[in-house]
mmCIF file of C-alpha atoms and ligand atoms in Angstrom:
data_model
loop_
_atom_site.group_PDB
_atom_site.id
_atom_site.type_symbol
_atom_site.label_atom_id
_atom_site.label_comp_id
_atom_site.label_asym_id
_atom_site.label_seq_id
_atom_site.Cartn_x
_atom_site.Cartn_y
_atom_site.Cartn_z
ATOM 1 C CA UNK U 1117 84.752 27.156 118.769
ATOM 2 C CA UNK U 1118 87.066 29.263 121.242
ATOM 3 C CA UNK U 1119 85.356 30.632 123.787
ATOM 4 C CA UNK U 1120 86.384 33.119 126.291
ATOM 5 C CA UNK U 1121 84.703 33.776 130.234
ATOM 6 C CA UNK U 1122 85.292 36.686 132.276
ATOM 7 C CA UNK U 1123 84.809 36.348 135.381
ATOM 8 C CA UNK U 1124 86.355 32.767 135.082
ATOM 9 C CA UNK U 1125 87.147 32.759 139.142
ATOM 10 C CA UNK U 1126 83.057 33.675 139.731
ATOM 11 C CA UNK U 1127 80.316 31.845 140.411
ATOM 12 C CA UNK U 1128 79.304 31.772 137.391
ATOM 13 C CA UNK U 1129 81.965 31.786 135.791
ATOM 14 C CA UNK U 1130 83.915 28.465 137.404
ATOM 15 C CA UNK U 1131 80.718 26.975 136.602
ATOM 16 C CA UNK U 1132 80.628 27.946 132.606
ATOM 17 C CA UNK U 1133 84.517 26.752 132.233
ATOM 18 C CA UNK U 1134 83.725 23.259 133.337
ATOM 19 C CA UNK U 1135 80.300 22.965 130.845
ATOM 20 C CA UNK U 1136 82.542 24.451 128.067
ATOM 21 C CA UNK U 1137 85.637 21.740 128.967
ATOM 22 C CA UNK U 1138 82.759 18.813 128.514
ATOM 23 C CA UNK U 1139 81.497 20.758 125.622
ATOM 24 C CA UNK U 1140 82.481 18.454 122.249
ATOM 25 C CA UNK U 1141 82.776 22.150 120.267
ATOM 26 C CA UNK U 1142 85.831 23.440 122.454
ATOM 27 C CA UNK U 1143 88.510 21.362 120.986
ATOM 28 C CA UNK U 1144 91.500 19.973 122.954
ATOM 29 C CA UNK U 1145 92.149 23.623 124.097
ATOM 30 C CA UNK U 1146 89.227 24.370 125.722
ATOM 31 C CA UNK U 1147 87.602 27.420 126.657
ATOM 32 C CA UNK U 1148 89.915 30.391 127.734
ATOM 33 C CA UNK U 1149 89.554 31.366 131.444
ATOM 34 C CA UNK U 1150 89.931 34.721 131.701
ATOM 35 C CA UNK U 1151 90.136 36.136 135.491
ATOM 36 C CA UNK U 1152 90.488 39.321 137.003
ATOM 37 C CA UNK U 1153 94.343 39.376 136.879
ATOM 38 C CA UNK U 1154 93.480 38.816 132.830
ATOM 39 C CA UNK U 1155 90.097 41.223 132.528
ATOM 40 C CA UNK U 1156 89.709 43.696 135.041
ATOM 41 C CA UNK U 1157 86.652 45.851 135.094
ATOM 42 C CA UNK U 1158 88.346 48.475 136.414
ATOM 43 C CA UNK U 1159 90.718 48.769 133.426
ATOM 44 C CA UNK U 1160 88.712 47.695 130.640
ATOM 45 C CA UNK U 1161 91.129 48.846 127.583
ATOM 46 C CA UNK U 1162 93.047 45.824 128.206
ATOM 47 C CA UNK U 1163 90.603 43.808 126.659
ATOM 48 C CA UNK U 1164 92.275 45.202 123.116
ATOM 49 C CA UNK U 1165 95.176 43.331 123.511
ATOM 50 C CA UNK U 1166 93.310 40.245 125.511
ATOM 51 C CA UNK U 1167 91.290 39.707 122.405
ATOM 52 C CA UNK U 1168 94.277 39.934 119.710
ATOM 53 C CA UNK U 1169 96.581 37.643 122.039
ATOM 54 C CA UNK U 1170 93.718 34.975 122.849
ATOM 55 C CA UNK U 1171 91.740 34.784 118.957
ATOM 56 C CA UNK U 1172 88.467 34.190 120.845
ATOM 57 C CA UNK U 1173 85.260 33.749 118.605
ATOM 58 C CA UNK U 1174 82.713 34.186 121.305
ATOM 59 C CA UNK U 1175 83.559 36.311 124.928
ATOM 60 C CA UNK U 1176 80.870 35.256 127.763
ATOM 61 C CA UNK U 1177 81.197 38.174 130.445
ATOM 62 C CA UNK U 1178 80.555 36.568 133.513
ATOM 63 C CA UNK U 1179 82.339 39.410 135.482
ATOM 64 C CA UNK U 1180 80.684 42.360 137.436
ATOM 65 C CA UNK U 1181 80.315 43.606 140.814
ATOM 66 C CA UNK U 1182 77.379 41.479 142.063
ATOM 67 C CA UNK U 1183 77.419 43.578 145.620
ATOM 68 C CA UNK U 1184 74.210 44.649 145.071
ATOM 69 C CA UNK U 1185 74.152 47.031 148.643
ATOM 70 C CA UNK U 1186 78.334 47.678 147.429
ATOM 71 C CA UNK U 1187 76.679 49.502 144.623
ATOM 72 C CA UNK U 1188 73.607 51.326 146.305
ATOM 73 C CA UNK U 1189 76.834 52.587 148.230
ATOM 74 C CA UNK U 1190 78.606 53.535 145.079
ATOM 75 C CA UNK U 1191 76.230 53.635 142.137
ATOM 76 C CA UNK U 1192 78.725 55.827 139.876
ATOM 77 C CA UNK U 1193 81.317 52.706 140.304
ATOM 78 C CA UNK U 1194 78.783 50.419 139.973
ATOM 79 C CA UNK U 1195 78.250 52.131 136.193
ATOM 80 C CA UNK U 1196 81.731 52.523 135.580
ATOM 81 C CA UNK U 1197 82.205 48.400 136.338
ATOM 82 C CA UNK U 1198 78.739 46.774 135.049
ATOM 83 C CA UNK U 1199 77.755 49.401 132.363
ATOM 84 C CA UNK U 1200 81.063 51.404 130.720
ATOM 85 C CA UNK U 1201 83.465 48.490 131.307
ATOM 86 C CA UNK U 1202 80.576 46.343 129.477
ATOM 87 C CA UNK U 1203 80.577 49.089 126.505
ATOM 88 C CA UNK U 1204 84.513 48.892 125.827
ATOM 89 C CA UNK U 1205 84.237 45.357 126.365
ATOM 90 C CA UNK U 1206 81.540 44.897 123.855
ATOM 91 C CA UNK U 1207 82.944 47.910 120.810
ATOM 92 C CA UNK U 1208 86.274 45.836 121.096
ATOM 93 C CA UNK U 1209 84.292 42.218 120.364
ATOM 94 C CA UNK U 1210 82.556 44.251 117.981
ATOM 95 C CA UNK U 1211 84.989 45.718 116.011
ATOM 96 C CA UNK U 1212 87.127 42.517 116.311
ATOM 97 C CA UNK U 1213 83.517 40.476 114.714
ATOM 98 C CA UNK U 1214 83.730 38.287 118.055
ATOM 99 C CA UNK U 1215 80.030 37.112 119.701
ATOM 100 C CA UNK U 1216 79.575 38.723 123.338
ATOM 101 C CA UNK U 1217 77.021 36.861 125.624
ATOM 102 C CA UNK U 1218 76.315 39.363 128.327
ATOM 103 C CA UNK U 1219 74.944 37.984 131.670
ATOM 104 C CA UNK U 1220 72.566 40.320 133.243
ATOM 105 C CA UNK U 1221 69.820 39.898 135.495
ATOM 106 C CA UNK U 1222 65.994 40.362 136.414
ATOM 107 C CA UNK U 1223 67.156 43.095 138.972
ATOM 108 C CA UNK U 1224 66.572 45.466 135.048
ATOM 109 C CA UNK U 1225 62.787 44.936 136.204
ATOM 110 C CA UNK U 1226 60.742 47.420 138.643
ATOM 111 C CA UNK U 1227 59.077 44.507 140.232
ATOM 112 C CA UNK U 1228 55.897 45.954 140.466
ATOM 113 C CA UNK U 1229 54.046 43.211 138.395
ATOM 114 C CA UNK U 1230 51.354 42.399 140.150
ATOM 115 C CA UNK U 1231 49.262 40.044 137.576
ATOM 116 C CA UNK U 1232 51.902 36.828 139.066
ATOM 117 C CA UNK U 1233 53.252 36.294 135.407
ATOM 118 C CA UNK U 1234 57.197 36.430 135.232
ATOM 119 C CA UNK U 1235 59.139 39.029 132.979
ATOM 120 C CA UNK U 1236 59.517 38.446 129.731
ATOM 121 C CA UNK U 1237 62.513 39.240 127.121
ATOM 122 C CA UNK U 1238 60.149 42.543 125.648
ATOM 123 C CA UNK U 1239 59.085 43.687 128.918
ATOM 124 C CA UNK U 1240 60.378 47.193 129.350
ATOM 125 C CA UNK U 1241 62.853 47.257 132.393
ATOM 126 C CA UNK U 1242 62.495 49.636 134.839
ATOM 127 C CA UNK U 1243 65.685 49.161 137.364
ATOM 128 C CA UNK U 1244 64.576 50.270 141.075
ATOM 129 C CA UNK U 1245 68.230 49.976 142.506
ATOM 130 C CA UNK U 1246 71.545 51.255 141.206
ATOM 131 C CA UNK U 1247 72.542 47.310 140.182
ATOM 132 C CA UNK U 1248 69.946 46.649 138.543
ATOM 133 C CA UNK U 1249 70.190 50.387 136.687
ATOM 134 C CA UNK U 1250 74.194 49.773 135.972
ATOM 135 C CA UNK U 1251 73.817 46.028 134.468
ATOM 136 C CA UNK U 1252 70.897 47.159 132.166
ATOM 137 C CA UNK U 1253 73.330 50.139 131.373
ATOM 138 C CA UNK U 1254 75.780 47.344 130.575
ATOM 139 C CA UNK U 1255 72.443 45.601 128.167
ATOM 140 C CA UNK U 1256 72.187 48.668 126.621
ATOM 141 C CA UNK U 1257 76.239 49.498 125.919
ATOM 142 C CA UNK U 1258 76.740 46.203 124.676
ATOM 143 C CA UNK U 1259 73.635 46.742 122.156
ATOM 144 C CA UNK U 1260 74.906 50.036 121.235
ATOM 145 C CA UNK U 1261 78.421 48.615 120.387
ATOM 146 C CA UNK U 1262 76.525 46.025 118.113
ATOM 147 C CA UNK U 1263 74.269 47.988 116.588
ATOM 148 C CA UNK U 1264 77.367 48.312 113.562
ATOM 149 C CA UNK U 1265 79.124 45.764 114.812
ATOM 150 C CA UNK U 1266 80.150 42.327 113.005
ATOM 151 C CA UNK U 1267 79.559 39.838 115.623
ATOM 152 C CA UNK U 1268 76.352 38.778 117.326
ATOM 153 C CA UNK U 1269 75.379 39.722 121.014
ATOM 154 C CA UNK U 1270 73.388 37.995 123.206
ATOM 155 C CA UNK U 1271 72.142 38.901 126.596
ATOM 156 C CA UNK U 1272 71.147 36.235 129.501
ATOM 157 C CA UNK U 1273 69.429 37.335 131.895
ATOM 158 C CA UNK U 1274 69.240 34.756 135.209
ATOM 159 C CA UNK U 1275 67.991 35.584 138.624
ATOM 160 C CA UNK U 1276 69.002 33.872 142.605
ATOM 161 C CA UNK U 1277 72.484 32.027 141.598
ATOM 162 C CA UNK U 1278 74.079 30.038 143.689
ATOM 163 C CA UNK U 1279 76.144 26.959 143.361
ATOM 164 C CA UNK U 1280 79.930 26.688 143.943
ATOM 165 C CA UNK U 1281 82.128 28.093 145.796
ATOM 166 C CA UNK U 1282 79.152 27.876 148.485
ATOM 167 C CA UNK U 1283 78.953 31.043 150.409
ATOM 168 C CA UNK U 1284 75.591 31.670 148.977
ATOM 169 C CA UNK U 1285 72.243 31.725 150.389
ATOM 170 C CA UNK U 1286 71.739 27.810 150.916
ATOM 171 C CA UNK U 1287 74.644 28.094 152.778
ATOM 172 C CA UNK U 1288 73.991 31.525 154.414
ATOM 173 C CA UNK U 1289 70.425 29.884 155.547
ATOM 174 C CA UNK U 1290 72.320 26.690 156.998
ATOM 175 C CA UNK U 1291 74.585 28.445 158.971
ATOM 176 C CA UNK U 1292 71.716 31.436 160.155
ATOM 177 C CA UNK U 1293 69.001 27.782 161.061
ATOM 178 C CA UNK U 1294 72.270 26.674 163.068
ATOM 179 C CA UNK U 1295 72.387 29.933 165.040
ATOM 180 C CA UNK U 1296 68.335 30.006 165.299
ATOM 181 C CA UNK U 1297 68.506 26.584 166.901
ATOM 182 C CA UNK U 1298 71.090 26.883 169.226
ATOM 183 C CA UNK U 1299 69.351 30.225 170.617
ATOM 184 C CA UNK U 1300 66.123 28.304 170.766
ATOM 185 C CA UNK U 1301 64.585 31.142 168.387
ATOM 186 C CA UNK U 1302 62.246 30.133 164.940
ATOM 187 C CA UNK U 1303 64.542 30.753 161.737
ATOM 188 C CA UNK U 1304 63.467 34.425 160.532
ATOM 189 C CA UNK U 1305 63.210 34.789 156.646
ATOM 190 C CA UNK U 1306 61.619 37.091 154.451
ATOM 191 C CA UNK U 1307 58.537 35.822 152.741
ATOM 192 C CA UNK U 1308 57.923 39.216 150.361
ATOM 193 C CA UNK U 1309 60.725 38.297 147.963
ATOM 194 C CA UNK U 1310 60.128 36.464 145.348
ATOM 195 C CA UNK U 1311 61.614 35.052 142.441
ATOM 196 C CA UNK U 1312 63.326 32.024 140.762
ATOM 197 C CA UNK U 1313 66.399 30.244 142.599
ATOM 198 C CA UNK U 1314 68.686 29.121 139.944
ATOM 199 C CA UNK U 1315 71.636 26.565 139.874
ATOM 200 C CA UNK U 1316 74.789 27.788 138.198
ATOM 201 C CA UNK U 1317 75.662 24.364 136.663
ATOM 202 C CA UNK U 1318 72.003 24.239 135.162
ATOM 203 C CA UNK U 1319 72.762 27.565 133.762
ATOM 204 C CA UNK U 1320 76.121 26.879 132.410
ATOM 205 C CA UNK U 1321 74.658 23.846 130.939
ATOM 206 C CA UNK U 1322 72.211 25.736 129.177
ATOM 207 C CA UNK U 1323 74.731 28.463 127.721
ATOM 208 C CA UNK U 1324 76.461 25.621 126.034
ATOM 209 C CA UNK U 1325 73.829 24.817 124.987
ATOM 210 C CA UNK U 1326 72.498 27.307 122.882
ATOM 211 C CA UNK U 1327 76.443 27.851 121.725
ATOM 212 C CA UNK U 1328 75.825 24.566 120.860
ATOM 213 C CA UNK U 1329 72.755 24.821 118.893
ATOM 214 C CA UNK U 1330 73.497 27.994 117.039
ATOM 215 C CA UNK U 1331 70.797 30.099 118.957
ATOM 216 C CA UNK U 1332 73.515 32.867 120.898
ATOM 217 C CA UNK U 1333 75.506 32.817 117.374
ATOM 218 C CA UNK U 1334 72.582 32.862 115.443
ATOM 219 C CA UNK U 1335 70.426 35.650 117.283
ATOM 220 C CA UNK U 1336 71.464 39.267 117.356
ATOM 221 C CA UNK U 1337 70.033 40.958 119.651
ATOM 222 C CA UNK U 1338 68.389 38.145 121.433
ATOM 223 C CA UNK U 1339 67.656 38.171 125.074
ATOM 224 C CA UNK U 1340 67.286 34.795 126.560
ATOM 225 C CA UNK U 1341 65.832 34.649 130.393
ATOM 226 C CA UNK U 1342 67.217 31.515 131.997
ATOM 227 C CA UNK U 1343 66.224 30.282 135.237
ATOM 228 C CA UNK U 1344 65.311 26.673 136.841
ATOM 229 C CA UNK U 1345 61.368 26.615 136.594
ATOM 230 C CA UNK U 1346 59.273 27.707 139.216
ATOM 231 C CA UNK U 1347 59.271 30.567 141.868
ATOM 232 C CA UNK U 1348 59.181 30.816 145.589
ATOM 233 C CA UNK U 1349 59.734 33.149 148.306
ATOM 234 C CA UNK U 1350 63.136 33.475 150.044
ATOM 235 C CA UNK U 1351 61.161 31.533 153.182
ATOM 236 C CA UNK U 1352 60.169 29.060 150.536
ATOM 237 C CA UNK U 1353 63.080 28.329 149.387
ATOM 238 C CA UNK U 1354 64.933 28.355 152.951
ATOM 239 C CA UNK U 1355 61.885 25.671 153.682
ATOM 240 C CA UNK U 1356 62.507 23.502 150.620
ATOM 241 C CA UNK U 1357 66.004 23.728 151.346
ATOM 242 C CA UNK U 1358 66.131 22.341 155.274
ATOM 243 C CA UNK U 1359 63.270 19.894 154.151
ATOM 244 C CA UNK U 1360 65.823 17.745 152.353
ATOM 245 C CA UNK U 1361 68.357 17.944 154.593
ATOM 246 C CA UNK U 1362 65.663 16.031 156.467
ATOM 247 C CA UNK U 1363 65.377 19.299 159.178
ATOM 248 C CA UNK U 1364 61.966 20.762 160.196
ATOM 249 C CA UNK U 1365 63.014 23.690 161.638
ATOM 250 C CA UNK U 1366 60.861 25.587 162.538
ATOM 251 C CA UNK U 1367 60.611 29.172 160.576
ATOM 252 C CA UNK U 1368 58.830 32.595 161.200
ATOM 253 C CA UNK U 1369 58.370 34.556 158.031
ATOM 254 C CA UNK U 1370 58.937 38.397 157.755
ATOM 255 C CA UNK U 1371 59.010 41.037 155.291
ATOM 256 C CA UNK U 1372 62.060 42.394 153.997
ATOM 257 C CA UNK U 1373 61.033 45.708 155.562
ATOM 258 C CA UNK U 1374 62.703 43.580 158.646
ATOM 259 C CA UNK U 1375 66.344 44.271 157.803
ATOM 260 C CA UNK U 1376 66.718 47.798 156.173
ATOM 261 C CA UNK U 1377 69.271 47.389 153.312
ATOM 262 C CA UNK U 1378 71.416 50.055 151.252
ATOM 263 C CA UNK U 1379 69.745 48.440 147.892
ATOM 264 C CA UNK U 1380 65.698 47.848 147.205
ATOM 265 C CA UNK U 1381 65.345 44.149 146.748
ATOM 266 C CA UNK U 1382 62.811 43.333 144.046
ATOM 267 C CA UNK U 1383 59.661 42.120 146.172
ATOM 268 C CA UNK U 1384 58.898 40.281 142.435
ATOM 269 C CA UNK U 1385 61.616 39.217 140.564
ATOM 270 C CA UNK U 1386 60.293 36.318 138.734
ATOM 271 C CA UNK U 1387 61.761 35.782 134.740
ATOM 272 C CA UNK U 1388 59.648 34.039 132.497
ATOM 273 C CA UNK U 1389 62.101 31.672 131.283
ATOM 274 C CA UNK U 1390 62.672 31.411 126.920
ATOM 275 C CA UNK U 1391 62.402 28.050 125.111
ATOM 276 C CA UNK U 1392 65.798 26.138 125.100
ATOM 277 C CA UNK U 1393 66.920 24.054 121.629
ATOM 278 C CA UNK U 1394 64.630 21.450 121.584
ATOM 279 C CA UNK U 1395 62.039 22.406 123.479
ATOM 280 C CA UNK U 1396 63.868 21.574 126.742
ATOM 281 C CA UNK U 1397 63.353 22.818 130.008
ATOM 282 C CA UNK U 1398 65.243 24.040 132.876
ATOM 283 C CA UNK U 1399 65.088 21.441 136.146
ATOM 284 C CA UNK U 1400 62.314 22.617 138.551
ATOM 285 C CA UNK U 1401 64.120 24.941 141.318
ATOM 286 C CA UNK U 1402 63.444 22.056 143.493
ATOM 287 C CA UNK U 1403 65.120 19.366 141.518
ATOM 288 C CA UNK U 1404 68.311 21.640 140.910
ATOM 289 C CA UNK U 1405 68.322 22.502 144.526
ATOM 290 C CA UNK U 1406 68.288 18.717 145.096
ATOM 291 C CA UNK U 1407 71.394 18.096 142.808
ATOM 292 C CA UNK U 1408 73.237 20.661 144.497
ATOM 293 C CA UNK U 1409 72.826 18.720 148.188
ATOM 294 C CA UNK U 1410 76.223 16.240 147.927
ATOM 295 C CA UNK U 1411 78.347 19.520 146.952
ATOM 296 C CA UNK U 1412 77.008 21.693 149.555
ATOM 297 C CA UNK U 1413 77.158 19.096 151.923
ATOM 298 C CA UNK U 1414 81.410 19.202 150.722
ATOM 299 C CA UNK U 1415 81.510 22.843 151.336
ATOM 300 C CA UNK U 1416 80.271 22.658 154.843
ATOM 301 C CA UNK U 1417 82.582 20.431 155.859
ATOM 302 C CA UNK U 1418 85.322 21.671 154.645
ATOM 303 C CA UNK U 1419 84.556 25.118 155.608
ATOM 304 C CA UNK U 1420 83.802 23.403 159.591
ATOM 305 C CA UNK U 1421 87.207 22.533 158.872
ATOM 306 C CA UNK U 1422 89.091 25.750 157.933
HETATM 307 N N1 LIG H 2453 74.484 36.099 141.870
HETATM 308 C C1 LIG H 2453 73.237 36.260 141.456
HETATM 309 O O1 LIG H 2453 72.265 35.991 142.187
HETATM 310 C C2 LIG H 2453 72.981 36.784 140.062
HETATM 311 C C3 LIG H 2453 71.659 36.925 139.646
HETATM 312 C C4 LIG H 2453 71.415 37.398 138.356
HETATM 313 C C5 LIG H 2453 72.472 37.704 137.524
HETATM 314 N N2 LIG H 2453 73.743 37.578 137.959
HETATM 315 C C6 LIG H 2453 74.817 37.924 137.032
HETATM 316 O O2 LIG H 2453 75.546 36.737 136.753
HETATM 317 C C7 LIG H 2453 76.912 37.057 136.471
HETATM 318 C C8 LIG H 2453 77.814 36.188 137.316
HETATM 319 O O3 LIG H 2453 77.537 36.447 138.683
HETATM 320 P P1 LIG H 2453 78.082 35.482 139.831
HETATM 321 O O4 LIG H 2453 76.915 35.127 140.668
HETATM 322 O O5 LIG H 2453 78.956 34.420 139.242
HETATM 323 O O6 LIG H 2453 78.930 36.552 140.641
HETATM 324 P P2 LIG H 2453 80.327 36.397 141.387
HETATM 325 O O7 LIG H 2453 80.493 35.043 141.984
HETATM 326 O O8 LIG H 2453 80.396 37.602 142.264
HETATM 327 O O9 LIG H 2453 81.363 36.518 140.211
HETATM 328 C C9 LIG H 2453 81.641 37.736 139.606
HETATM 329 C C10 LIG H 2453 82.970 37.651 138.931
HETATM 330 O O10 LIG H 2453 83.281 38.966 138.488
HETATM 331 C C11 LIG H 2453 84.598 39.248 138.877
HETATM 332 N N3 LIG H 2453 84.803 40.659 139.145
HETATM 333 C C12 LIG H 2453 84.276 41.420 140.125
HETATM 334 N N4 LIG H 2453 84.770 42.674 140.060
HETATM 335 C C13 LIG H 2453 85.632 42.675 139.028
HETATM 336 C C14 LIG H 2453 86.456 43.652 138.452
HETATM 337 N N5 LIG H 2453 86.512 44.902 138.942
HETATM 338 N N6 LIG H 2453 87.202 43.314 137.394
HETATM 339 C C15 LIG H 2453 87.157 42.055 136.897
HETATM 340 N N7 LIG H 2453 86.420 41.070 137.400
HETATM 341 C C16 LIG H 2453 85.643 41.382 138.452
HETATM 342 C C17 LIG H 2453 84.849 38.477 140.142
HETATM 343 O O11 LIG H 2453 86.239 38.312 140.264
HETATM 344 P P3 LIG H 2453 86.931 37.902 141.646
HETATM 345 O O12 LIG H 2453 86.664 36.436 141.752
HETATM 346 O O13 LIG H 2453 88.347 38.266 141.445
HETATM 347 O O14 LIG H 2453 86.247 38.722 142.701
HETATM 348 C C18 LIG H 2453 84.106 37.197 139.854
HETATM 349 O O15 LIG H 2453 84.932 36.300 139.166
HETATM 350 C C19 LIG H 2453 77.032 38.559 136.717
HETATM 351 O O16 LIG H 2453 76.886 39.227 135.489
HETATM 352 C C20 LIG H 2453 75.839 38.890 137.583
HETATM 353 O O17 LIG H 2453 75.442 40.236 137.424
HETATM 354 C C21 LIG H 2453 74.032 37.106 139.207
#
């Protein structure tokens, strides 16, 4: 199967191309890492040519502008990148009968749940901030495009990434408990957000997985919520987090009211995750959190070093 990624430089995306290079389905060739020099959001036409020059059979778009505050800033480029880009993206697949797996997110919710069951694939979203509003407009181009399309679309929706290159909130929360402790202050976090933490590498395992099994190829239309099991708040997972690093640091938790930012964060942002082939589940939050420890571990030292 040749498979494409967007976004191939990304979190997500560095994370997909080395599942798909394991996977036995890519061939000798393996997937096709497409970056922004290759795909850029900004000038989505090229994917025309992309497509005819690379023969994929299935494009996962990894890319968008994940600045969530960049695009409560600038919602109209925020649509232009993570909802029109997504449309000529997904009429070219279309038209060219090539799969599309769209990532997206649980920022297409309103987060006003309040009976503490997570969002499911037929909840109706309800985006609160301009994000969340431009990548369900990117759900809802890449559905339009497929409506009379030959190819099958599938949208993933995750929530909390992190995982290589580091600079995420593991390591964010490191370096802030570093700062706390030196200035003899509690680490602050906020306590009122919550939702699932998930492990890009668990995630890119589990897109292969339903390539693998047929399910993306086999489901048009099908929305798939993928996250390590579990929830917690931010402070929870900050705690979790120093706990096995063997710190007990001590931490005062605060609302998000705390730090006023350009975007609403979801207060609930909690997916309720869809079955995987063969009934398998995503790693606990805590378990994934707990394979990530040698890498981050690598990434502080070598950014101490730089
Ligand atoms: N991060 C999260 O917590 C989270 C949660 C839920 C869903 N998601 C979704 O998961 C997917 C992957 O996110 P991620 O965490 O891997 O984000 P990321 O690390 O920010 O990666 C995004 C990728 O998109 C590329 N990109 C940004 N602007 C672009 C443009 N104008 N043209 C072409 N490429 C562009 C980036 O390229 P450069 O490397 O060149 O900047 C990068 O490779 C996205 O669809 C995101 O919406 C993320």
């Amino acid at each position: 199967m040749r498979v494409a990624v967007t976004g191939a430089g990304g979190r997500l995306g560095r994370a997909l191309i080395a599942a798909l290079e394991d996977a036995p389905f890519t061939g000798p060739a393996g997937p096709t890492a497409w970056t922004r020099a290759d795909f850029d959001l900004d000038f989505p036409a090229g994917i025309v040519p992309l497509l005819e020059r690379d023969r994929p059979e299935v494009v996962i778009n990894a890319a968008a502008w994940t600045d969530v505050d960049g695009c409560a800033r600038n919602p109209s480029l925020a649509g232009a990148r993570n909802a029109d880009a997504v449309g000529v993206l997904a009429g070219a697949a279309a038209v060219a009968g090539v799969d599309l797996i769209q990532i997206s997110t649980n920022e297409v919710f309103d987060s006003r749940r309040t009976d503490g069951r997570g969002y499911a694939p037929d909840d109706l979203p309800d985006p609160i901030n301009a994000y969340g509003a431009s990548k369900l407009g990117g759900e809802l181009a890449a559905r339009r495009a497929f409506a009379g399309g030959r190819g099958q679309l599938a949208i993933v929706r995750t929530s909390w990434l992190y995982g290589p290159p580091g600079n995420d909130f593991p390591q964010k929360i490191l370096a802030a408990a570093d700062r706390a402790r030196d200035a003899g202050q509690p680490l602050r976090v906020v306590a009122d957000e919550i939702g699932s933490p998930t492990f890009s590498e668990d995630l890119a395992e589990a897109i292969v997985g339903l390539l693998w099994a047929g399910d993306i190829r086999g489901t048009h239309d099908g929305i798939h919520h993928i996250v390590n099991t579990g929830h917690t708040s931010r402070a929870g997972w900050a705690r979790e987090l120093l706990r096995q690093l063997g710190r007990d640091d001590p931490i005062e938790e605060v609302p998000a009211s705390t730090w006023p930012r350009a975007s609403t964060p979801l207060l609930w942002g909690v997916l309720a995750p869809t079955p995987l082939p063969d009934g398998e589940l995503m790693p606990t939050w805590q378990v994934a959190l707990a394979h990530y420890l040698p890498t981050l571990r690598r990434q502080l030292v070598e950014a101490g070093a730089r």
